[in-house]
Tab-separated table of C-alpha atoms in Angstrom:
chain	number	residue	atom	x	y	z
A	15	MET	CA	4.128	-15.064	-10.531
A	16	GLY	CA	2.475	-18.343	-9.640
A	17	ASP	CA	2.853	-18.172	-5.856
A	18	THR	CA	2.071	-15.720	-3.083
A	19	TYR	CA	5.661	-15.340	-1.851
A	20	MET	CA	6.971	-14.179	-5.228
A	21	GLU	CA	3.923	-11.967	-5.700
A	22	ASP	CA	4.772	-10.274	-2.414
A	23	ILE	CA	8.390	-9.758	-3.515
A	24	PHE	CA	7.442	-8.178	-6.834
A	25	SER	CA	4.924	-5.886	-5.113
A	26	GLN	CA	7.556	-4.316	-2.838
A	27	PRO	CA	8.305	-1.208	-4.963
A	28	GLU	CA	4.621	-0.242	-5.160
A	29	SER	CA	4.102	-0.901	-1.455
A	30	LEU	CA	6.997	1.434	-0.630
A	31	LYS	CA	5.259	4.185	-2.599
A	32	GLU	CA	2.174	3.664	-0.416
A	33	CYS	CA	4.381	3.852	2.668
A	34	VAL	CA	5.992	7.082	1.448
A	35	ASN	CA	2.589	8.676	0.911
A	36	MET	CA	1.712	7.997	4.544
A	37	LEU	CA	5.055	9.347	5.776
A	38	GLY	CA	4.325	12.628	4.027
A	39	LYS	CA	1.238	12.940	6.234
A	40	GLN	CA	3.257	12.303	9.410
A	41	ILE	CA	5.842	15.082	9.065
A	42	GLU	CA	4.288	17.186	11.845
A	43	THR	CA	4.486	14.242	14.245
A	44	VAL	CA	8.190	13.766	13.555
A	45	MET	CA	8.882	17.502	13.852
A	46	GLU	CA	7.212	17.507	17.272
A	47	ILE	CA	9.439	14.605	18.335
A	48	LYS	CA	12.510	16.449	17.010
A	49	SER	CA	11.621	19.565	19.014
A	50	LYS	CA	12.047	17.637	22.274
A	51	GLY	CA	15.812	17.601	21.783
A	52	TYR	CA	16.646	13.943	22.400
A	53	ARG	CA	20.188	12.771	21.561
A	54	LYS	CA	19.905	9.168	22.749
A	55	ILE	CA	17.754	6.665	20.881
A	56	ILE	CA	17.093	2.942	21.177
A	57	PHE	CA	15.511	0.929	18.365
A	58	THR	CA	13.931	-2.379	19.284
A	59	GLY	CA	11.899	-5.103	17.603
A	60	MET	CA	11.840	-8.831	16.978
A	61	GLY	CA	13.246	-10.563	13.890
A	62	SER	CA	13.030	-8.416	10.767
A	63	SER	CA	11.449	-5.627	12.842
A	64	ASN	CA	14.778	-5.461	14.657
A	65	TYR	CA	17.035	-5.767	11.614
A	66	CYS	CA	15.155	-3.148	9.584
A	67	ALA	CA	16.476	-0.431	11.924
A	68	ILE	CA	20.186	-1.061	11.302
A	69	THR	CA	20.489	1.671	8.656
A	70	ALA	CA	18.745	4.223	10.896
A	71	GLU	CA	20.885	3.177	13.863
A	72	GLN	CA	24.100	3.698	11.907
A	73	TYR	CA	22.868	6.950	10.341
A	74	LEU	CA	22.186	8.553	13.715
A	75	THR	CA	25.492	7.292	15.105
A	76	GLU	CA	27.290	9.149	12.314
A	77	GLN	CA	25.275	12.261	13.225
A	78	GLY	CA	26.630	12.161	16.780
A	79	TRP	CA	23.685	10.490	18.516
A	80	LEU	CA	23.999	7.719	21.059
A	81	SER	CA	22.131	5.250	18.863
A	82	LEU	CA	21.504	1.673	20.010
A	83	ARG	CA	19.473	-1.314	18.825
A	84	TYR	CA	18.310	-4.358	20.776
A	85	SER	CA	16.147	-7.391	20.257
A	86	THR	CA	13.050	-6.653	22.342
A	87	ALA	CA	13.405	-9.998	24.121
A	88	GLU	CA	16.890	-8.974	25.258
A	89	LEU	CA	15.901	-5.404	26.082
A	90	ILE	CA	13.203	-6.594	28.495
A	91	TYR	CA	15.387	-8.926	30.539
A	92	SER	CA	19.036	-7.971	29.975
A	93	TYR	CA	19.318	-4.317	28.918
A	94	PHE	CA	16.222	-2.691	30.386
A	95	ASP	CA	18.251	-0.247	32.499
A	96	ALA	CA	19.517	1.330	29.265
A	97	VAL	CA	16.050	2.883	28.881
A	98	GLN	CA	16.159	6.116	30.880
A	99	GLU	CA	14.132	9.327	30.794
A	100	ASP	CA	16.627	10.806	28.318
A	101	THR	CA	15.964	7.907	25.906
A	102	LEU	CA	13.816	8.088	22.804
A	103	LEU	CA	12.557	4.509	22.518
A	104	VAL	CA	11.489	3.329	19.054
A	105	ILE	CA	9.527	0.061	19.079
A	106	ILE	CA	8.954	-1.616	15.713
A	107	SER	CA	6.336	-4.314	15.161
A	108	GLN	CA	4.368	-4.813	11.963
A	109	SER	CA	1.435	-6.294	13.888
A	110	GLY	CA	1.938	-4.229	17.027
A	111	GLU	CA	0.974	-7.334	18.990
A	112	SER	CA	4.190	-9.383	19.289
A	113	GLY	CA	4.414	-10.949	22.738
A	114	GLU	CA	7.693	-9.275	23.653
A	115	VAL	CA	6.507	-5.861	22.463
A	116	VAL	CA	3.349	-6.044	24.583
A	117	LYS	CA	5.433	-7.166	27.588
A	118	LEU	CA	7.863	-4.264	27.131
A	119	LEU	CA	5.026	-1.740	26.922
A	120	GLU	CA	3.611	-3.088	30.191
A	121	LYS	CA	6.992	-2.745	31.901
A	122	LEU	CA	7.881	0.786	30.754
A	123	SER	CA	7.485	3.888	32.870
A	124	ARG	CA	5.017	6.438	31.524
A	125	LYS	CA	7.868	8.953	31.585
A	126	ILE	CA	9.567	7.199	28.646
A	127	CYS	CA	8.869	8.705	25.225
A	128	VAL	CA	7.872	5.787	22.984
A	129	ILE	CA	7.566	5.917	19.207
A	130	GLY	CA	5.603	2.961	17.898
A	131	ILE	CA	6.221	1.955	14.278
A	132	THR	CA	3.556	-0.469	13.113
A	133	ASN	CA	1.324	-1.473	10.236
A	134	ASN	CA	-1.709	-1.786	12.520
A	135	PRO	CA	-3.241	1.500	13.782
A	136	GLU	CA	-5.532	-0.452	16.142
A	137	SER	CA	-2.720	-2.434	17.764
A	138	THR	CA	-1.559	-2.380	21.371
A	139	LEU	CA	1.665	-0.717	20.222
A	140	ALA	CA	-0.169	2.094	18.441
A	141	LYS	CA	-2.484	2.708	21.389
A	142	LYS	CA	0.210	2.699	24.089
A	143	SER	CA	2.920	4.704	22.297
A	144	SER	CA	3.558	8.396	22.884
A	145	TYR	CA	3.701	8.806	19.097
A	146	SER	CA	2.855	6.407	16.273
A	147	LEU	CA	4.286	6.175	12.767
A	148	PHE	CA	2.436	3.909	10.356
A	149	MET	CA	3.842	1.729	7.563
A	150	ASN	CA	0.651	1.766	5.472
A	151	VAL	CA	1.351	-1.327	3.356
A	152	SER	CA	-0.817	-4.327	2.544
A	153	MET	CA	-0.215	-7.297	4.816
A	154	GLU	CA	1.813	-10.039	3.178
A	155	LYS	CA	0.227	-13.286	2.117
A	156	SER	CA	3.416	-15.080	3.128
A	157	VAL	CA	6.492	-14.303	5.300
A	158	THR	CA	7.585	-10.717	5.926
A	159	THR	CA	8.608	-8.849	2.757
A	160	ARG	CA	6.692	-5.585	2.234
A	161	THR	CA	6.587	-4.718	5.924
A	162	TYR	CA	10.350	-5.307	6.234
A	163	MET	CA	10.927	-2.766	3.460
A	164	ALA	CA	8.449	-0.380	5.088
A	165	GLY	CA	10.263	-0.774	8.409
A	166	ILE	CA	13.524	0.311	6.779
A	167	ALA	CA	11.758	3.286	5.181
A	168	VAL	CA	10.011	4.532	8.326
A	169	THR	CA	13.053	4.184	10.603
A	170	LEU	CA	15.295	5.892	8.027
A	171	PHE	CA	12.734	8.688	7.568
A	172	LEU	CA	12.693	9.176	11.332
A	173	ALA	CA	16.503	9.166	11.600
A	174	MET	CA	16.988	11.636	8.755
A	175	SER	CA	14.225	13.926	10.028
A	176	LEU	CA	15.734	13.991	13.522
A	177	SER	CA	19.018	15.011	11.876
A	178	GLY	CA	17.495	17.923	9.972
A	179	ILE	CA	17.061	16.275	6.567
A	180	SER	CA	13.868	17.427	4.851
A	181	TYR	CA	11.118	15.056	3.774
A	182	GLY	CA	11.732	16.164	0.177
A	183	GLU	CA	15.388	15.154	0.308
A	184	PHE	CA	14.529	11.812	1.903
A	185	LEU	CA	11.811	11.255	-0.697
A	186	LYS	CA	14.152	12.035	-3.595
A	187	GLY	CA	16.612	9.380	-2.440
A	188	LEU	CA	13.927	6.786	-1.785
A	189	LEU	CA	12.146	7.262	-5.117
A	190	LYS	CA	15.468	6.768	-6.909
A	191	CYS	CA	15.961	3.624	-4.845
A	192	ILE	CA	12.485	2.354	-5.766
A	193	LYS	CA	13.372	2.713	-9.456
A	194	ASN	CA	16.498	0.658	-8.794
A	195	MET	CA	14.363	-1.978	-7.056
A	196	GLU	CA	12.139	-2.168	-10.129
A	197	THR	CA	15.233	-2.558	-12.325
A	198	ILE	CA	16.544	-5.407	-10.167
A	199	LEU	CA	13.218	-7.225	-10.261
A	200	ASN	CA	12.875	-6.748	-14.030
A	201	GLU	CA	16.382	-8.128	-14.543
A	202	SER	CA	15.844	-11.002	-12.120
A	203	ILE	CA	14.778	-13.319	-14.945
A	204	GLU	CA	18.258	-12.901	-16.470
A	205	TRP	CA	20.303	-13.414	-13.317
A	206	LYS	CA	17.959	-16.025	-11.879
A	207	LYS	CA	19.977	-18.611	-13.824
A	208	LYS	CA	22.966	-17.785	-11.607
A	209	VAL	CA	20.770	-18.246	-8.573
A	210	GLU	CA	19.413	-21.566	-9.830
A	211	GLU	CA	22.993	-22.833	-10.253
A	212	PHE	CA	23.679	-22.268	-6.568
A	213	PRO	CA	25.087	-25.524	-5.105
A	214	ASP	CA	22.809	-27.885	-3.218
A	215	ILE	CA	22.919	-26.974	0.447
A	216	THR	CA	23.905	-29.896	2.629
A	217	ASN	CA	25.531	-27.773	5.317
A	218	THR	CA	25.140	-24.309	6.844
A	219	MET	CA	24.662	-21.187	4.718
A	220	TRP	CA	26.775	-18.228	5.870
A	221	LEU	CA	25.860	-14.602	5.126
A	222	LEU	CA	28.729	-12.145	5.510
A	223	GLY	CA	28.707	-8.351	5.584
A	224	ARG	CA	29.857	-5.198	7.352
A	225	GLY	CA	27.878	-2.211	8.612
A	226	ILE	CA	24.545	-1.833	6.828
A	227	ASP	CA	25.308	-4.913	4.724
A	228	TYR	CA	25.391	-6.922	7.944
A	229	GLY	CA	21.757	-5.889	8.432
A	230	THR	CA	20.957	-7.581	5.130
A	231	ALA	CA	22.899	-10.636	6.285
A	232	LEU	CA	20.761	-10.846	9.430
A	233	ALA	CA	17.502	-10.413	7.521
A	234	GLY	CA	18.738	-12.898	4.929
A	235	THR	CA	19.110	-15.617	7.539
A	236	LEU	CA	15.401	-15.252	8.298
A	237	PHE	CA	14.476	-15.737	4.645
A	238	PHE	CA	16.587	-18.881	4.340
A	239	ARG	CA	15.226	-20.311	7.581
A	240	GLU	CA	11.566	-19.408	7.003
A	241	VAL	CA	11.275	-19.741	3.225
A	242	SER	CA	13.619	-22.613	2.387
A	243	ARG	CA	14.244	-24.099	5.879
A	244	VAL	CA	18.003	-23.850	5.533
A	245	MET	CA	20.282	-23.444	8.538
A	246	SER	CA	21.945	-20.058	8.080
A	247	ILE	CA	24.269	-17.845	10.100
A	248	ALA	CA	25.002	-14.124	9.742
A	249	GLU	CA	28.496	-12.933	10.621
A	250	TYR	CA	30.524	-9.755	10.350
A	251	CYS	CA	33.284	-10.120	7.760
A	252	GLY	CA	35.858	-8.969	10.295
A	253	GLU	CA	34.647	-11.394	12.969
A	254	PHE	CA	34.697	-14.288	10.502
A	255	ARG	CA	38.497	-14.236	10.549
A	256	HIS	CA	38.545	-14.692	14.321
A	257	GLY	CA	37.601	-18.352	14.669
A	258	PRO	CA	34.788	-19.099	12.177
A	259	PHE	CA	37.306	-19.269	9.310
A	260	GLU	CA	38.198	-22.751	10.594
A	261	VAL	CA	34.920	-24.129	9.169
A	262	VAL	CA	35.921	-23.306	5.570
A	263	ASP	CA	36.411	-26.331	3.319
A	264	SER	CA	35.116	-27.632	-0.015
A	265	GLY	CA	31.585	-27.870	1.410
A	266	PHE	CA	31.498	-24.290	2.701
A	267	LEU	CA	28.791	-21.988	1.250
A	268	ALA	CA	28.504	-18.238	1.780
A	269	ILE	CA	26.881	-15.114	0.415
A	270	LEU	CA	29.028	-11.991	0.671
A	271	ILE	CA	27.141	-8.679	0.658
A	272	THR	CA	29.521	-5.820	-0.120
A	273	THR	CA	28.330	-2.332	-1.091
A	274	ASP	CA	30.444	-0.085	1.151
A	275	LYS	CA	33.379	1.207	-0.903
A	276	GLU	CA	35.375	2.012	2.233
A	277	VAL	CA	35.641	-1.660	3.224
A	278	HIS	CA	35.207	-3.339	-0.167
A	279	ARG	CA	38.929	-4.100	-0.432
A	280	LEU	CA	38.832	-5.901	2.924
A	281	ASN	CA	35.757	-7.884	1.874
A	282	LYS	CA	37.371	-8.893	-1.408
A	283	ASN	CA	40.457	-10.057	0.461
A	284	LEU	CA	38.257	-12.276	2.661
A	285	LEU	CA	36.525	-13.608	-0.463
A	286	GLU	CA	39.849	-14.644	-1.983
A	287	LYS	CA	40.983	-16.357	1.217
A	288	ILE	CA	37.748	-18.370	1.486
A	289	ARG	CA	37.925	-19.431	-2.155
A	290	GLY	CA	41.585	-20.275	-1.671
A	291	LYS	CA	40.517	-22.893	0.887
A	292	GLY	CA	37.911	-24.389	-1.451
A	293	GLY	CA	34.845	-22.526	-0.181
A	294	TYR	CA	32.021	-21.307	-2.448
A	295	VAL	CA	31.101	-17.612	-2.208
A	296	PHE	CA	28.217	-15.922	-4.031
A	297	ILE	CA	28.563	-12.125	-4.219
A	298	ILE	CA	25.908	-9.409	-3.980
A	299	SER	CA	27.486	-6.047	-4.746
A	300	ASP	CA	27.054	-2.744	-6.555
A	301	GLN	CA	30.550	-3.069	-7.977
A	302	SER	CA	31.827	-5.240	-10.827
A	303	GLU	CA	32.853	-8.641	-9.490
A	304	GLU	CA	34.104	-11.978	-10.706
A	305	GLU	CA	31.400	-14.616	-10.961
A	306	PRO	CA	29.215	-15.833	-9.418
A	307	ALA	CA	27.818	-12.410	-8.592
A	308	ILE	CA	24.751	-10.233	-8.864
A	309	VAL	CA	25.758	-6.648	-9.570
A	310	LEU	CA	23.234	-4.129	-8.280
A	311	PRO	CA	22.639	-0.532	-9.409
A	312	ILE	CA	24.818	1.942	-7.510
A	313	CYS	CA	22.900	3.947	-4.911
A	314	ASP	CA	23.477	6.098	-1.842
A	315	LYS	CA	24.629	3.809	0.970
A	316	TRP	CA	21.715	4.823	3.206
A	317	TYR	CA	19.322	3.180	0.736
A	318	SER	CA	21.372	0.061	0.000
A	319	GLN	CA	19.464	-2.155	2.458
A	320	PHE	CA	16.392	-1.940	0.206
A	321	LEU	CA	18.316	-3.390	-2.750
A	322	THR	CA	20.642	-6.018	-1.306
A	323	ILE	CA	17.862	-8.124	0.218
A	324	ILE	CA	16.013	-8.752	-3.077
A	325	PRO	CA	18.471	-11.313	-4.557
A	326	ILE	CA	18.414	-13.154	-1.224
A	327	GLN	CA	14.611	-13.238	-1.218
A	328	ILE	CA	14.639	-14.775	-4.701
A	329	LEU	CA	17.487	-17.186	-3.921
A	330	ALA	CA	15.522	-18.456	-0.908
A	331	ASP	CA	12.594	-19.159	-3.245
A	332	CYS	CA	14.801	-21.076	-5.705
A	333	ILE	CA	16.232	-23.226	-2.916
A	334	ALA	CA	12.753	-23.926	-1.544
A	335	LYS	CA	11.551	-25.053	-4.972
A	336	LYS	CA	14.572	-27.349	-5.337
A	337	LYS	CA	13.628	-28.935	-2.015
A	338	GLY	CA	9.959	-29.243	-2.949
A	339	ILE	CA	8.882	-26.740	-0.280
A	340	LYS	CA	6.156	-24.149	-0.789
A	341	SER	CA	7.986	-20.849	-0.324
A	342	GLY	CA	7.130	-18.885	2.791
A	343	GLU	CA	4.586	-21.334	4.179
A	344	PHE	CA	4.874	-21.639	7.951
A	345	ARG	CA	5.318	-25.129	9.344
A	346	TRP	CA	5.542	-24.527	13.101
A	347	GLY	CA	5.189	-20.761	13.484
A	348	SER	CA	2.711	-18.100	12.395
A	349	LYS	CA	2.613	-14.568	11.031
A	350	ILE	CA	2.278	-13.034	14.500
A	351	THR	CA	4.199	-14.504	17.445
A	352	LYS	CA	2.326	-13.610	20.616
A	353	GLY	CA	4.166	-15.859	23.051
A	354	GLU	CA	7.558	-15.179	24.594
């Protein structure tokens, strides 16, 4: 591939298979958690470790759970009272050593049931959690890619298991999704031309979505900021009409992620209104669209977050190369953020 960031991206399908193998060995742990009868759950993490739980959060909400998700930094200081003895607290951190995660663990009562999801079995998170679930993927050479995918997989596995879905059924859906990921990456050479024709970014990049697609929008902002150092904002499609629409003009740039058939008509209507005011919108969808668009393989909506992020990862690389930036190389930060 020529650079570590793209190598990490193309390795994601294989790394998910490694993650799945580990999950198969952790079924008894999840069944023990399920037997405790919790119906309230809070997911928390920082950055992509927060956004990776959006699918699981929504899945459990549809199953009748009180399912919440907070940035760990906000949970510590603004929403800590939401964590009660009836709460199943899921803390996600690839390193298990993020400053906010360690601070939260120090603050929690021992009566709280904590599930730690991490890629580091020797981490503070793994050692201080009531239960640990491991990602089991190779650490990235660049910004978060494989561990983001693993975070989606582990949280979704947990959510489905708590709802009575068997490991076999979860595995069947994920393996089909992995094949779709491989298809997308194999076809990326063909649609990369569309990506390379993306306008030069002189202003803010907007990422728009609803539901699970909004999770991809949030994660996408991290890729644009970290990989290509582009100012980017994630917004719900519905919220965009309530004020932000005023920023649309001939210099406006957005990526619209739309895979939910129930709201696709609403998203398409927003697309037409933005283009009607001169704005540029690039579409990522599993449905046929007018150009410019990347059409993804159709999959079950609970697995869509694995697919929709890949074009954004590659677009961030193309923009970085246009700017003469080495993709995914940290300038001011580092792989693990230990300070608050």
